[in-house]
XYZ file of C-alpha atoms in Angstrom:
55
model
C -92.227 8.545 56.604
C -91.537 12.631 55.596
C -88.199 14.003 55.040
C -87.362 14.995 59.108
C -89.209 11.743 60.594
C -86.646 10.472 58.564
C -83.923 12.818 59.450
C -85.074 11.853 62.960
C -85.189 8.511 62.912
C -81.085 8.465 61.150
C -80.787 10.639 64.448
C -81.880 8.724 66.882
C -79.831 5.764 65.366
C -76.485 7.758 65.161
C -76.986 7.981 68.859
C -77.569 4.350 69.775
C -74.787 3.305 67.858
C -72.981 6.033 69.483
C -73.407 4.531 73.490
C -72.572 1.682 71.681
C -69.135 2.667 70.539
C -68.634 4.132 74.068
C -69.419 1.770 75.516
C -67.537 -1.030 73.106
C -63.959 1.267 73.973
C -64.545 2.056 77.909
C -62.676 -0.351 80.269
C -63.963 -3.292 80.106
C -66.096 -2.938 76.892
C -64.793 -5.246 73.694
C -62.942 -3.286 71.474
C -60.708 -2.494 74.628
C -60.682 -5.463 76.022
C -59.609 -6.866 72.545
C -56.659 -3.811 72.129
C -54.909 -5.288 74.793
C -54.900 -8.992 74.011
C -53.732 -7.473 70.255
C -50.458 -5.392 72.512
C -50.270 -8.508 74.451
C -49.851 -10.619 71.222
C -47.245 -8.692 69.044
C -45.339 -8.204 72.837
C -45.191 -11.387 72.941
C -44.479 -12.460 68.807
C -41.532 -9.585 69.331
C -40.259 -11.592 72.255
C -39.878 -15.083 70.603
C -38.775 -13.614 68.086
C -36.107 -11.972 69.589
C -36.960 -8.046 68.959
C -34.613 -5.439 70.531
C -36.400 -1.318 71.511
C -33.013 -0.807 69.640
C -34.070 -2.567 66.474
């Protein structure tokens, strides 16, 4: 395969990965859900330690 063919394959793969990344970041996607769970965990830990919003 020549350089042009390699470039086309790389662009195709990059496009596929971009579609997958956007899907993960959308509401209901795995990354979106993971960030929500992280926020819930951080809030719970802050509450259990007794920290206030003032520091």
